[in-house]
Amino acid sequence: MTTQAFQKVDEYIDLVCREIQCSEVHQDVADEIRAHVLDVVEDYQAQGRTLSEAVDEALRHMGDPVTVGQGLHRAHRPRVNWVLVALVAFFAALGVVMMFAVNKAYSGQFGHTLTHQKIESAIAGIGLICGMLFVDYRRIRKSATYGFAAILLLMVITDVLGVHLLGARVLRLPGGKLLNVFALSPIVLLFCTASIMSQWKVQDWRTVAKALAIFVIPWVLYLYSREFVYLLEYTLGCLPVFAVWLSKKWRFIGYGVIGTAFSGLCLFVYATVPYTRHRVIAYLHPRQFHTDIGYQAAQARHVILSAGMWGHGFGAAYPYLPNAWTDMVFPYLVYNFGWAFGGLVIMLVGAFIYNMVKMQRRVTEPFGRSVMGGCLAVLTFQFVYHIASGLGLVPILSVNMPFVSYGSAEFIMQCLAVGCMLSVYRRKDLMPKRSSAVAEV
Amino acid sequence: MGLTYSSVYNVHRYTMHRNSWYERWFHVAIDKELIKGSTVILILSLLQEQSMYGYEMIKAIEEQSGGIFAFKEGTLYPILHTLESDGLLQSYWNTSESGRKRKYYRITDAGKNRLFQKRKEWTVFRTAVDRVLGEGSP
């Protein structure tokens, strides 16, 4: 075996790889081309040529290495999902507009709090998304356990030391800033859960038990602090993570346990928490309770029904609708701009969700896929539930509309989710493929 | 897609039976653009039958097209990688019994949809061209 002949092959591969900027895929490309060339060389040798002739002929048939390399480079570049970015920008802009509308409707009672806060969070959020695009999500994987512990610790501290502000429990940080840990928790926790699960090699009852244990710890904290919406979001976010990391056999057990625990939880909450019980009753008997516990639902219904095709104009005053800037942004939006605009917003939300799902399916790397699935689940839940409860289809819980509603912690959380998805998607072609057959997930 | 000597030669052999002397003399070669556009549909249709690796695909295309399509093999890989990036194919490494690691490509559902669309497009295109050229051609 002359090494000189094979040196020519290596030189060829080198020329090809030099055109590919993403160095992570060089090994993969080199292996693929070398395997091809060796196959061709074998065939030529079988036809009776010498090794050296065969190598020369094979490389000639491969074509110009620079052209091949340039073609491969174009296939392995960072990808940006501009449609998603545009939609996020639209929703954020809509949020700012709505804050100005609410301001006008309430004749400046809030001063500049709503609008300034919203613009600040919008800028911070967009900045966060841009920053996240340049972070390699795989590097964060290793420190995920610490992140998990840190968030849980913060949740405990909020329970003990936190103050109630506008219906949320927040931590007052030194320097006066408020930190709403619970709002940030679903996404961070599901990212950490995905990281932790992705580092386990074996799938047996011990790992599944460990996974369920990790999953249950935040439940305890959420229950203790009565943050049921975030608990629901966390659970929904973890379901796709489990779907990716648990093989079919264990999936049913995992879902079974979660499903039973969740149903038990719903009954428990219904029985013991008056606030939620009232919301459900108001939902089931809308006309009967419209003056007390069903007030918000009744007002939402009235607002939407009286909106008309083109609404009552920007900043139309309707002081009877509570939380027009958070929980009831969608009905208020319809009241301002009409059913036509409401329909448009629903279509754009649909496009957003569809786009996210398409993005998630294109990613093959399992960790990225699981994290994207989780973020997708949380954002979809928030969008769908907010609009559905505004339309009176489900009981009203305090679920914000992503990017549109007021609430900087929630907005940051939603930007984290989108940023995560965009960051994973950006890298999807910059990574080598796995060595075993990719499972159909 | 470069036109290789073999592809031109094979076209020459294919057109030998035509009567016109100038067709034989000037080697009426198949348009490069036509080859480039059809490579995707060829690859997708091959992979619909079974998963293959690069060299296998090239041999299959050469064989099934009767030697008409013989192109520069290196240019196949950028196409495969681009199709994979678009989600139409999925790749995985496989080690054969002889110990050689090869990268196999498998068609996805999106790929099957694209193939179906391209087949329809091709039929429409082919019928239109035939109709314009007229039924009189041999």
PDB file of N, CA and C in Angstrom, chain A residues 28 31-32 35-36 38-40 42-43 61-63 68 71-72 75-76 79 362 428-429 433-435 438 440, chain B residues 53-55 58-59 72-75 77-78 81-82 84-87 90-93 100-103 105-106:
ATOM      1  N   ASP A  28     -16.641  14.729   9.565  1.00  0.00           N
ATOM      2  CA  ASP A  28     -17.731  14.034   8.893  1.00  0.00           C
ATOM      3  C   ASP A  28     -17.545  14.040   7.386  1.00  0.00           C
ATOM      4  N   ASP A  31     -14.602  11.899   6.267  1.00  0.00           N
ATOM      5  CA  ASP A  31     -14.925  10.471   6.299  1.00  0.00           C
ATOM      6  C   ASP A  31     -15.782  10.074   5.123  1.00  0.00           C
ATOM      7  N   GLU A  32     -16.790  10.927   4.822  1.00  0.00           N
ATOM      8  CA  GLU A  32     -17.710  10.571   3.747  1.00  0.00           C
ATOM      9  C   GLU A  32     -16.996  10.523   2.400  1.00  0.00           C
ATOM     10  N   ALA A  35     -14.512   7.562   2.192  1.00  0.00           N
ATOM     11  CA  ALA A  35     -15.188   6.281   1.962  1.00  0.00           C
ATOM     12  C   ALA A  35     -15.571   6.146   0.493  1.00  0.00           C
ATOM     13  N   HIS A  36     -16.075   7.239  -0.074  1.00  0.00           N
ATOM     14  CA  HIS A  36     -16.466   7.226  -1.484  1.00  0.00           C
ATOM     15  C   HIS A  36     -15.269   6.929  -2.374  1.00  0.00           C
ATOM     16  N   LEU A  38     -12.399   5.582  -1.687  1.00  0.00           N
ATOM     17  CA  LEU A  38     -11.869   4.225  -1.509  1.00  0.00           C
ATOM     18  C   LEU A  38     -12.743   3.201  -2.231  1.00  0.00           C
ATOM     19  N   ASP A  39     -14.065   3.399  -2.207  1.00  0.00           N
ATOM     20  CA  ASP A  39     -14.954   2.491  -2.943  1.00  0.00           C
ATOM     21  C   ASP A  39     -14.650   2.529  -4.432  1.00  0.00           C
ATOM     22  N   VAL A  40     -14.512   3.767  -4.958  1.00  0.00           N
ATOM     23  CA  VAL A  40     -14.238   3.921  -6.391  1.00  0.00           C
ATOM     24  C   VAL A  40     -12.901   3.278  -6.747  1.00  0.00           C
ATOM     25  N   GLU A  42     -11.390   0.861  -5.258  1.00  0.00           N
ATOM     26  CA  GLU A  42     -11.534  -0.603  -5.250  1.00  0.00           C
ATOM     27  C   GLU A  42     -12.128  -1.094  -6.557  1.00  0.00           C
ATOM     28  N   ASP A  43     -13.154  -0.398  -7.026  1.00  0.00           N
ATOM     29  CA  ASP A  43     -13.782  -0.811  -8.290  1.00  0.00           C
ATOM     30  C   ASP A  43     -12.803  -0.739  -9.442  1.00  0.00           C
ATOM     31  N   HIS A  61     -12.625  12.013 -11.300  1.00  0.00           N
ATOM     32  CA  HIS A  61     -14.075  11.898 -11.407  1.00  0.00           C
ATOM     33  C   HIS A  61     -14.807  12.641 -10.313  1.00  0.00           C
ATOM     34  N   MET A  62     -14.114  12.894  -9.227  1.00  0.00           N
ATOM     35  CA  MET A  62     -14.772  13.639  -8.152  1.00  0.00           C
ATOM     36  C   MET A  62     -15.022  15.081  -8.564  1.00  0.00           C
ATOM     37  N   GLY A  63     -14.139  15.612  -9.382  1.00  0.00           N
ATOM     38  CA  GLY A  63     -14.354  16.987  -9.798  1.00  0.00           C
ATOM     39  C   GLY A  63     -13.482  17.956  -9.006  1.00  0.00           C
ATOM     40  N   VAL A  68     -16.580  21.611  -5.021  1.00  0.00           N
ATOM     41  CA  VAL A  68     -17.256  20.713  -4.079  1.00  0.00           C
ATOM     42  C   VAL A  68     -17.285  21.339  -2.692  1.00  0.00           C
ATOM     43  N   GLY A  71     -19.756  24.189  -2.424  1.00  0.00           N
ATOM     44  CA  GLY A  71     -21.119  23.674  -2.339  1.00  0.00           C
ATOM     45  C   GLY A  71     -21.432  23.171  -0.946  1.00  0.00           C
ATOM     46  N   LEU A  72     -20.470  22.459  -0.360  1.00  0.00           N
ATOM     47  CA  LEU A  72     -20.686  21.929   0.989  1.00  0.00           C
ATOM     48  C   LEU A  72     -20.765  23.064   2.001  1.00  0.00           C
ATOM     49  N   ALA A  75     -24.086  24.426   2.394  1.00  0.00           N
ATOM     50  CA  ALA A  75     -25.036  23.563   3.103  1.00  0.00           C
ATOM     51  C   ALA A  75     -24.816  23.590   4.610  1.00  0.00           C
ATOM     52  N   HIS A  76     -23.693  24.143   5.061  1.00  0.00           N
ATOM     53  CA  HIS A  76     -23.394  24.089   6.491  1.00  0.00           C
ATOM     54  C   HIS A  76     -23.178  25.473   7.047  1.00  0.00           C
ATOM     55  N   ARG A  79     -28.320  29.117  10.291  1.00  0.00           N
ATOM     56  CA  ARG A  79     -29.638  29.406   9.735  1.00  0.00           C
ATOM     57  C   ARG A  79     -30.403  30.320  10.665  1.00  0.00           C
ATOM     58  N   ARG A 362     -37.146  20.162  12.110  1.00  0.00           N
ATOM     59  CA  ARG A 362     -35.958  20.142  11.254  1.00  0.00           C
ATOM     60  C   ARG A 362     -34.689  19.867  12.030  1.00  0.00           C
ATOM     61  N   LYS A 428     -28.257  24.126  13.588  1.00  0.00           N
ATOM     62  CA  LYS A 428     -28.670  22.767  13.221  1.00  0.00           C
ATOM     63  C   LYS A 428     -27.803  22.161  12.136  1.00  0.00           C
ATOM     64  N   ASP A 429     -27.233  22.991  11.240  1.00  0.00           N
ATOM     65  CA  ASP A 429     -26.399  22.417  10.187  1.00  0.00           C
ATOM     66  C   ASP A 429     -24.923  22.504  10.504  1.00  0.00           C
ATOM     67  N   LYS A 433     -23.301  14.537  12.341  1.00  0.00           N
ATOM     68  CA  LYS A 433     -24.441  13.671  12.609  1.00  0.00           C
ATOM     69  C   LYS A 433     -24.052  12.579  13.587  1.00  0.00           C
ATOM     70  N   ARG A 434     -25.053  11.985  14.196  1.00  0.00           N
ATOM     71  CA  ARG A 434     -24.774  10.909  15.144  1.00  0.00           C
ATOM     72  C   ARG A 434     -24.370   9.658  14.401  1.00  0.00           C
ATOM     73  N   SER A 435     -23.735   8.761  15.105  1.00  0.00           N
ATOM     74  CA  SER A 435     -23.184   7.584  14.438  1.00  0.00           C
ATOM     75  C   SER A 435     -24.216   6.496  14.235  1.00  0.00           C
ATOM     76  N   VAL A 438     -30.774   7.451  13.135  1.00  0.00           N
ATOM     77  CA  VAL A 438     -31.576   8.421  13.868  1.00  0.00           C
ATOM     78  C   VAL A 438     -32.973   7.862  14.067  1.00  0.00           C
ATOM     79  N   GLU A 440     -36.964   7.707  14.661  1.00  0.00           N
ATOM     80  CA  GLU A 440     -38.096   8.518  14.216  1.00  0.00           C
ATOM     81  C   GLU A 440     -38.826   9.008  15.449  1.00  0.00           C
TER      82      GLU A 440
ATOM     83  N   TYR B  53     -25.958   5.078   0.172  1.00  0.00           N
ATOM     84  CA  TYR B  53     -24.889   6.040   0.372  1.00  0.00           C
ATOM     85  C   TYR B  53     -24.490   6.607  -0.989  1.00  0.00           C
ATOM     86  N   GLY B  54     -23.629   7.625  -0.961  1.00  0.00           N
ATOM     87  CA  GLY B  54     -23.358   8.425  -2.151  1.00  0.00           C
ATOM     88  C   GLY B  54     -22.973   7.635  -3.386  1.00  0.00           C
ATOM     89  N   TYR B  55     -21.959   6.786  -3.255  1.00  0.00           N
ATOM     90  CA  TYR B  55     -21.461   6.061  -4.419  1.00  0.00           C
ATOM     91  C   TYR B  55     -22.521   5.116  -4.965  1.00  0.00           C
ATOM     92  N   ILE B  58     -24.830   7.044  -7.183  1.00  0.00           N
ATOM     93  CA  ILE B  58     -24.252   7.368  -8.485  1.00  0.00           C
ATOM     94  C   ILE B  58     -24.304   6.171  -9.402  1.00  0.00           C
ATOM     95  N   LYS B  59     -23.934   5.007  -8.865  1.00  0.00           N
ATOM     96  CA  LYS B  59     -23.970   3.800  -9.700  1.00  0.00           C
ATOM     97  C   LYS B  59     -25.384   3.496 -10.144  1.00  0.00           C
ATOM     98  N   LYS B  72     -20.040  14.466 -12.422  1.00  0.00           N
ATOM     99  CA  LYS B  72     -18.916  14.592 -11.502  1.00  0.00           C
ATOM    100  C   LYS B  72     -19.387  14.202 -10.106  1.00  0.00           C
ATOM    101  N   GLU B  73     -18.756  13.168  -9.576  1.00  0.00           N
ATOM    102  CA  GLU B  73     -19.299  12.589  -8.344  1.00  0.00           C
ATOM    103  C   GLU B  73     -19.221  13.519  -7.149  1.00  0.00           C
ATOM    104  N   GLY B  74     -18.182  14.337  -7.116  1.00  0.00           N
ATOM    105  CA  GLY B  74     -18.056  15.222  -5.959  1.00  0.00           C
ATOM    106  C   GLY B  74     -19.220  16.170  -5.812  1.00  0.00           C
ATOM    107  N   THR B  75     -19.817  16.564  -6.940  1.00  0.00           N
ATOM    108  CA  THR B  75     -20.893  17.546  -6.861  1.00  0.00           C
ATOM    109  C   THR B  75     -22.179  16.949  -6.303  1.00  0.00           C
ATOM    110  N   TYR B  77     -22.345  15.466  -3.400  1.00  0.00           N
ATOM    111  CA  TYR B  77     -22.388  15.641  -1.951  1.00  0.00           C
ATOM    112  C   TYR B  77     -22.930  16.984  -1.494  1.00  0.00           C
ATOM    113  N   PRO B  78     -22.570  18.094  -2.135  1.00  0.00           N
ATOM    114  CA  PRO B  78     -23.235  19.333  -1.730  1.00  0.00           C
ATOM    115  C   PRO B  78     -24.747  19.258  -1.882  1.00  0.00           C
ATOM    116  N   HIS B  81     -26.103  17.186   1.024  1.00  0.00           N
ATOM    117  CA  HIS B  81     -26.068  17.930   2.277  1.00  0.00           C
ATOM    118  C   HIS B  81     -27.113  19.033   2.295  1.00  0.00           C
ATOM    119  N   THR B  82     -27.332  19.696   1.150  1.00  0.00           N
ATOM    120  CA  THR B  82     -28.346  20.743   1.107  1.00  0.00           C
ATOM    121  C   THR B  82     -29.735  20.163   1.289  1.00  0.00           C
ATOM    122  N   GLU B  84     -30.450  17.565   2.931  1.00  0.00           N
ATOM    123  CA  GLU B  84     -30.593  17.196   4.339  1.00  0.00           C
ATOM    124  C   GLU B  84     -30.860  18.435   5.186  1.00  0.00           C
ATOM    125  N   SER B  85     -30.173  19.536   4.856  1.00  0.00           N
ATOM    126  CA  SER B  85     -30.392  20.760   5.613  1.00  0.00           C
ATOM    127  C   SER B  85     -31.814  21.263   5.424  1.00  0.00           C
ATOM    128  N   ASP B  86     -32.416  21.013   4.263  1.00  0.00           N
ATOM    129  CA  ASP B  86     -33.792  21.431   4.017  1.00  0.00           C
ATOM    130  C   ASP B  86     -34.794  20.461   4.619  1.00  0.00           C
ATOM    131  N   GLY B  87     -34.327  19.388   5.215  1.00  0.00           N
ATOM    132  CA  GLY B  87     -35.240  18.472   5.879  1.00  0.00           C
ATOM    133  C   GLY B  87     -35.846  17.423   4.968  1.00  0.00           C
ATOM    134  N   GLN B  90     -32.509  12.421   5.628  1.00  0.00           N
ATOM    135  CA  GLN B  90     -31.884  12.255   6.937  1.00  0.00           C
ATOM    136  C   GLN B  90     -30.678  11.366   6.730  1.00  0.00           C
ATOM    137  N   SER B  91     -29.575  11.662   7.393  1.00  0.00           N
ATOM    138  CA  SER B  91     -28.393  10.821   7.185  1.00  0.00           C
ATOM    139  C   SER B  91     -28.016  10.090   8.461  1.00  0.00           C
ATOM    140  N   TYR B  92     -27.337   8.974   8.296  1.00  0.00           N
ATOM    141  CA  TYR B  92     -26.812   8.250   9.449  1.00  0.00           C
ATOM    142  C   TYR B  92     -25.621   7.432   9.000  1.00  0.00           C
ATOM    143  N   TRP B  93     -24.726   7.200   9.934  1.00  0.00           N
ATOM    144  CA  TRP B  93     -23.533   6.422   9.628  1.00  0.00           C
ATOM    145  C   TRP B  93     -23.813   4.944   9.869  1.00  0.00           C
ATOM    146  N   ARG B 100     -16.059  -0.827   6.700  1.00  0.00           N
ATOM    147  CA  ARG B 100     -16.020   0.537   6.193  1.00  0.00           C
ATOM    148  C   ARG B 100     -17.247   1.300   6.673  1.00  0.00           C
ATOM    149  N   LYS B 101     -16.963   2.523   7.217  1.00  0.00           N
ATOM    150  CA  LYS B 101     -18.072   3.362   7.684  1.00  0.00           C
ATOM    151  C   LYS B 101     -18.579   4.182   6.505  1.00  0.00           C
ATOM    152  N   ARG B 102     -19.899   4.085   6.241  1.00  0.00           N
ATOM    153  CA  ARG B 102     -20.463   4.871   5.155  1.00  0.00           C
ATOM    154  C   ARG B 102     -21.644   5.688   5.661  1.00  0.00           C
ATOM    155  N   LYS B 103     -21.875   6.811   5.017  1.00  0.00           N
ATOM    156  CA  LYS B 103     -22.978   7.677   5.437  1.00  0.00           C
ATOM    157  C   LYS B 103     -24.174   7.403   4.531  1.00  0.00           C
ATOM    158  N   TYR B 105     -28.222   7.800   3.423  1.00  0.00           N
ATOM    159  CA  TYR B 105     -29.254   8.833   3.413  1.00  0.00           C
ATOM    160  C   TYR B 105     -30.616   8.180   3.301  1.00  0.00           C
ATOM    161  N   ARG B 106     -31.536   8.699   4.067  1.00  0.00           N
ATOM    162  CA  ARG B 106     -32.902   8.177   4.085  1.00  0.00           C
ATOM    163  C   ARG B 106     -33.865   9.309   3.776  1.00  0.00           C
TER     164      ARG B 106
END
